[in-house]
Coordinates of C-alpha atoms in Angstrom, one line a residue:
X1 CA 51.7 125.7 17.2
X2 CA 54.0 123.2 18.7
X3 CA 54.2 119.7 17.0
X4 CA 56.4 116.7 17.5
X5 CA 56.3 113.2 19.0
X6 CA 55.7 112.4 22.6
X7 CA 58.7 113.2 24.8
X8 CA 60.3 115.6 22.3
X9 CA 60.1 118.5 24.7
X10 CA 57.1 120.5 23.3
X11 CA 55.7 121.4 26.8
X12 CA 59.1 122.4 28.1
X13 CA 59.7 124.6 25.1
X14 CA 56.2 126.1 25.5
X15 CA 57.0 127.1 29.0
X16 CA 60.3 128.6 27.9
X17 CA 58.6 130.7 25.4
X18 CA 55.8 131.7 27.8
X19 CA 58.3 132.6 30.6
X20 CA 56.1 130.6 33.0
X21 CA 54.7 127.2 33.6
X22 CA 51.7 126.9 31.2
X23 CA 52.2 123.3 30.1
X24 CA 52.9 120.2 32.2
X25 CA 56.0 118.5 30.7
X26 CA 55.1 115.2 32.5
X27 CA 51.6 114.8 30.9
X28 CA 52.9 113.8 27.5
X29 CA 54.2 110.5 28.8
X30 CA 50.7 109.4 29.7
X31 CA 48.5 108.8 26.7
X32 CA 45.5 109.2 29.0
X33 CA 46.4 112.8 29.8
X34 CA 48.1 113.8 26.5
X35 CA 45.6 116.3 25.2
X36 CA 45.8 119.6 23.2
X37 CA 46.5 122.6 25.4
X38 CA 46.3 126.3 24.6
X39 CA 48.0 129.0 26.6
X40 CA 48.6 132.7 25.9
X41 CA 51.1 135.1 27.6
X42 CA 52.3 138.7 27.2
X43 CA 56.1 138.8 27.7
X44 CA 58.5 141.6 26.8
X45 CA 55.7 143.3 24.8
X46 CA 55.1 140.3 22.7
X47 CA 51.8 138.4 22.9
X48 CA 52.2 134.7 22.4
X49 CA 49.3 132.2 21.9
X50 CA 50.7 128.7 22.0
X51 CA 49.0 125.4 21.2
X52 CA 50.7 122.1 22.2
X53 CA 49.5 119.4 19.7
X54 CA 49.7 115.7 20.8
X55 CA 52.0 113.4 18.8
X56 CA 50.2 112.5 15.6
X57 CA 52.5 109.5 15.0
X58 CA 52.4 107.9 18.5
X59 CA 51.6 104.3 17.6
X60 CA 50.5 103.5 21.2
X61 CA 47.6 105.8 21.0
X62 CA 44.2 104.7 19.5
X63 CA 43.4 106.2 16.1
X64 CA 40.1 107.6 17.4
X65 CA 42.0 109.4 20.2
X66 CA 44.5 110.9 17.8
X67 CA 41.7 112.2 15.5
X68 CA 39.8 113.7 18.4
X69 CA 42.9 115.6 19.6
X70 CA 43.8 116.7 16.1
X71 CA 40.3 118.1 15.7
X72 CA 40.7 120.0 19.0
X73 CA 44.1 121.3 18.0
X74 CA 42.9 122.5 14.5
X75 CA 40.0 124.3 16.1
X76 CA 42.1 126.0 18.8
X77 CA 44.5 127.4 16.3
X78 CA 41.8 128.9 14.0
X79 CA 42.0 130.8 11.8
X80 CA 45.5 129.3 11.6
X81 CA 48.9 129.6 13.2
X82 CA 51.5 132.2 12.2
X83 CA 54.3 129.7 13.0
X84 CA 54.5 125.9 13.3
X85 CA 57.4 124.8 15.5
X86 CA 58.5 121.2 14.9
X87 CA 60.2 120.0 18.1
X88 CA 62.9 117.4 18.2
X89 CA 64.7 116.1 21.3
X90 CA 68.5 116.3 21.0
X91 CA 68.7 113.3 23.4
X92 CA 67.5 111.0 20.6
X93 CA 68.7 110.0 17.2
X94 CA 66.4 111.2 14.4
X95 CA 64.5 108.0 13.9
X96 CA 62.2 106.7 11.2
X97 CA 59.3 107.2 13.7
X98 CA 60.2 110.9 13.9
X99 CA 60.4 111.2 10.1
X100 CA 57.1 109.4 9.8
X101 CA 55.6 112.1 12.1
X102 CA 57.0 114.8 9.8
X103 CA 55.6 113.0 6.7
X104 CA 52.3 112.6 8.4
X105 CA 52.1 116.3 9.1
X106 CA 53.0 117.2 5.5
X107 CA 50.2 114.9 4.3
X108 CA 47.7 116.4 6.7
X109 CA 48.7 120.1 6.5
X110 CA 50.1 119.9 2.9
X111 CA 53.6 121.0 1.8
X112 CA 52.6 124.6 2.3
X113 CA 53.1 124.2 6.0
X114 CA 56.9 124.4 5.5
X115 CA 56.6 128.1 4.7
X116 CA 55.5 128.6 8.3
X117 CA 57.7 126.2 10.1
X118 CA 60.9 126.3 12.1
X119 CA 62.7 123.4 13.8
X120 CA 63.8 123.5 17.5
X121 CA 66.1 121.0 19.0
X122 CA 65.4 120.7 22.8
X123 CA 67.8 119.5 25.5
X124 CA 70.9 120.3 23.5
X125 CA 72.8 120.4 26.8
X126 CA 72.3 116.7 27.2
X127 CA 74.7 115.9 24.4
X128 CA 77.6 114.8 26.5
X129 CA 80.0 113.5 23.8
X130 CA 80.6 117.1 22.5
X131 CA 82.2 119.8 24.5
X132 CA 81.6 123.5 23.9
X133 CA 78.8 126.0 23.6
X134 CA 75.2 125.5 22.6
X135 CA 76.1 126.4 19.1
X136 CA 79.0 124.0 19.1
X137 CA 76.7 121.1 20.0
X138 CA 74.0 122.2 17.5
X139 CA 76.7 122.3 14.8
X140 CA 77.7 118.8 15.7
X141 CA 74.0 117.7 15.7
X142 CA 73.6 119.1 12.2
X143 CA 76.8 117.9 10.7
X144 CA 76.1 114.3 11.9
X145 CA 72.4 114.4 10.9
X146 CA 71.0 111.6 8.7
X147 CA 69.7 112.4 5.2
X148 CA 66.1 112.4 6.2
X149 CA 66.7 115.0 8.9
X150 CA 68.6 117.1 6.4
X151 CA 65.6 116.8 4.2
X152 CA 63.4 118.4 6.9
X153 CA 65.8 121.3 7.4
X154 CA 66.0 121.9 3.7
X155 CA 62.2 122.0 3.5
X156 CA 62.1 124.8 6.2
X157 CA 65.0 126.6 4.5
X158 CA 67.4 125.9 7.4
X159 CA 65.3 127.7 10.0
X160 CA 66.5 125.9 13.1
X161 CA 67.7 126.6 16.6
X162 CA 68.6 124.7 19.8
X163 CA 67.7 125.3 23.4
X164 CA 69.2 124.1 26.7
X165 CA 66.6 122.7 29.1
X166 CA 68.8 123.1 32.2
X167 CA 70.0 126.6 31.5
X168 CA 69.9 129.2 34.3
X169 CA 67.2 131.9 34.0
X170 CA 69.4 134.6 32.3
X171 CA 70.3 132.1 29.6
X172 CA 66.7 130.9 29.2
X173 CA 65.7 134.5 28.6
X174 CA 68.4 134.9 26.0
X175 CA 67.2 131.7 24.3
X176 CA 63.6 132.9 24.4
X177 CA 64.5 136.1 22.8
X178 CA 66.4 134.3 20.0
X179 CA 63.4 132.1 19.2
X180 CA 61.0 135.0 19.3
X181 CA 63.3 136.9 17.0
X182 CA 63.2 134.0 14.6
X183 CA 59.4 133.8 14.8
X184 CA 59.1 137.5 14.1
X185 CA 61.4 137.3 11.1
X186 CA 59.4 134.5 9.7
X187 CA 56.1 136.4 10.2
X188 CA 57.7 139.3 8.4
X189 CA 58.8 137.1 5.5
X190 CA 55.3 135.8 5.2
X191 CA 53.9 139.4 5.4
X192 CA 51.8 138.5 8.5
X193 CA 50.0 135.7 6.7
X194 CA 49.0 132.7 8.8
X195 CA 48.8 129.1 7.8
X196 CA 45.1 128.8 6.8
X197 CA 43.0 125.9 8.2
X198 CA 39.7 124.9 6.5
X199 CA 37.2 127.7 6.3
X200 CA 34.4 125.5 7.7
X201 CA 36.4 125.0 10.9
X202 CA 36.6 128.8 11.2
X203 CA 32.9 129.1 10.7
X204 CA 32.1 126.5 13.4
X205 CA 34.4 128.3 15.8
X206 CA 33.0 131.7 15.0
X207 CA 29.5 130.5 15.6
X208 CA 30.5 129.2 19.1
X209 CA 32.4 132.5 19.8
X210 CA 29.4 134.6 18.9
X211 CA 27.1 132.5 21.2
X212 CA 29.5 132.9 24.2
X213 CA 29.9 136.6 23.4
X214 CA 26.1 137.1 23.5
X215 CA 25.5 135.0 26.6
X216 CA 28.4 136.5 28.7
X217 CA 28.2 140.0 27.3
X218 CA 32.0 140.1 26.7
X219 CA 34.2 141.2 23.9
X220 CA 34.9 139.0 20.9
X221 CA 38.5 138.4 22.0
X222 CA 37.4 137.4 25.5
X223 CA 34.8 135.1 24.0
X224 CA 37.4 133.5 21.7
X225 CA 39.8 133.0 24.7
X226 CA 37.0 131.3 26.7
X227 CA 36.0 129.0 23.9
X228 CA 39.6 127.9 23.0
X229 CA 40.4 127.4 26.7
X230 CA 37.3 125.2 27.1
X231 CA 38.1 123.2 24.0
X232 CA 41.5 122.3 25.5
X233 CA 39.8 121.4 28.8
X234 CA 37.3 119.1 27.0
X235 CA 34.4 121.3 27.8
X236 CA 33.3 121.8 24.2
X237 CA 32.8 118.2 23.0
X238 CA 29.9 119.1 20.8
X239 CA 32.0 121.6 18.8
X240 CA 34.9 119.2 18.5
X241 CA 32.5 116.5 17.3
X242 CA 31.2 118.9 14.6
X243 CA 34.8 119.5 13.4
X244 CA 35.4 115.7 13.4
X245 CA 32.3 115.1 11.3
X246 CA 33.2 117.8 8.9
X247 CA 36.8 116.5 8.6
X248 CA 35.6 112.9 7.9
X249 CA 33.0 114.1 5.4
X250 CA 35.6 116.0 3.4
X251 CA 38.3 113.5 3.8
X252 CA 40.7 115.6 5.8
X253 CA 41.8 112.5 7.8
X254 CA 42.3 110.1 4.9
X255 CA 46.0 110.8 4.7
X256 CA 46.8 109.8 8.3
X257 CA 44.6 106.7 8.6

């Protein structure tokens, strides 16, 4: 699951991991088209299922819109993501807004999310005032980081990495393998456990999956893929509305209002 504020490079990172264009990097700049998106890919023998979550702390977006997209995102990652990738743009200073996004996520997903999180700095090649390799620039970024960013890195036990957005394809493949290796190591540390979302969301999703499976006479995996793809395409508004109502009735949203 990719999280971070608008313009942080979540979509570009998703495409890097997928090895293809599955996300539109331009859509995040338009609040009207900034929606949850779910894509899967099999690359180098590794199956990736990636959900791009809209910026929870984007103050220009109406609260109702943020809640709706969060409901969609939570449903699409059911029963829960194995890894949460918090994405920062190396082009920007780590601002109070970004830290507010992190604080919001910790309130919403609880501190337990840190066990499943890594940090990725995108566009590290855009740091012009430091010469050297990707690692040299990342080292500079960390050594000059403000205290609140160091707090984030400490929370995730210093699981961080940087990527170059303009790298040639051979270098992109190397970066992709480095990130996947980090993801696999974290999954191994957590013994394959995923970050659990509320059981009632799983139940609502499972009910919808079983309905699709019966109607279309397909496998459960095929039915789940259909349902999650349709959620991202806004073709399951009734299901998302049920998740929203459940969330509001149990106070899931109270920490981000």
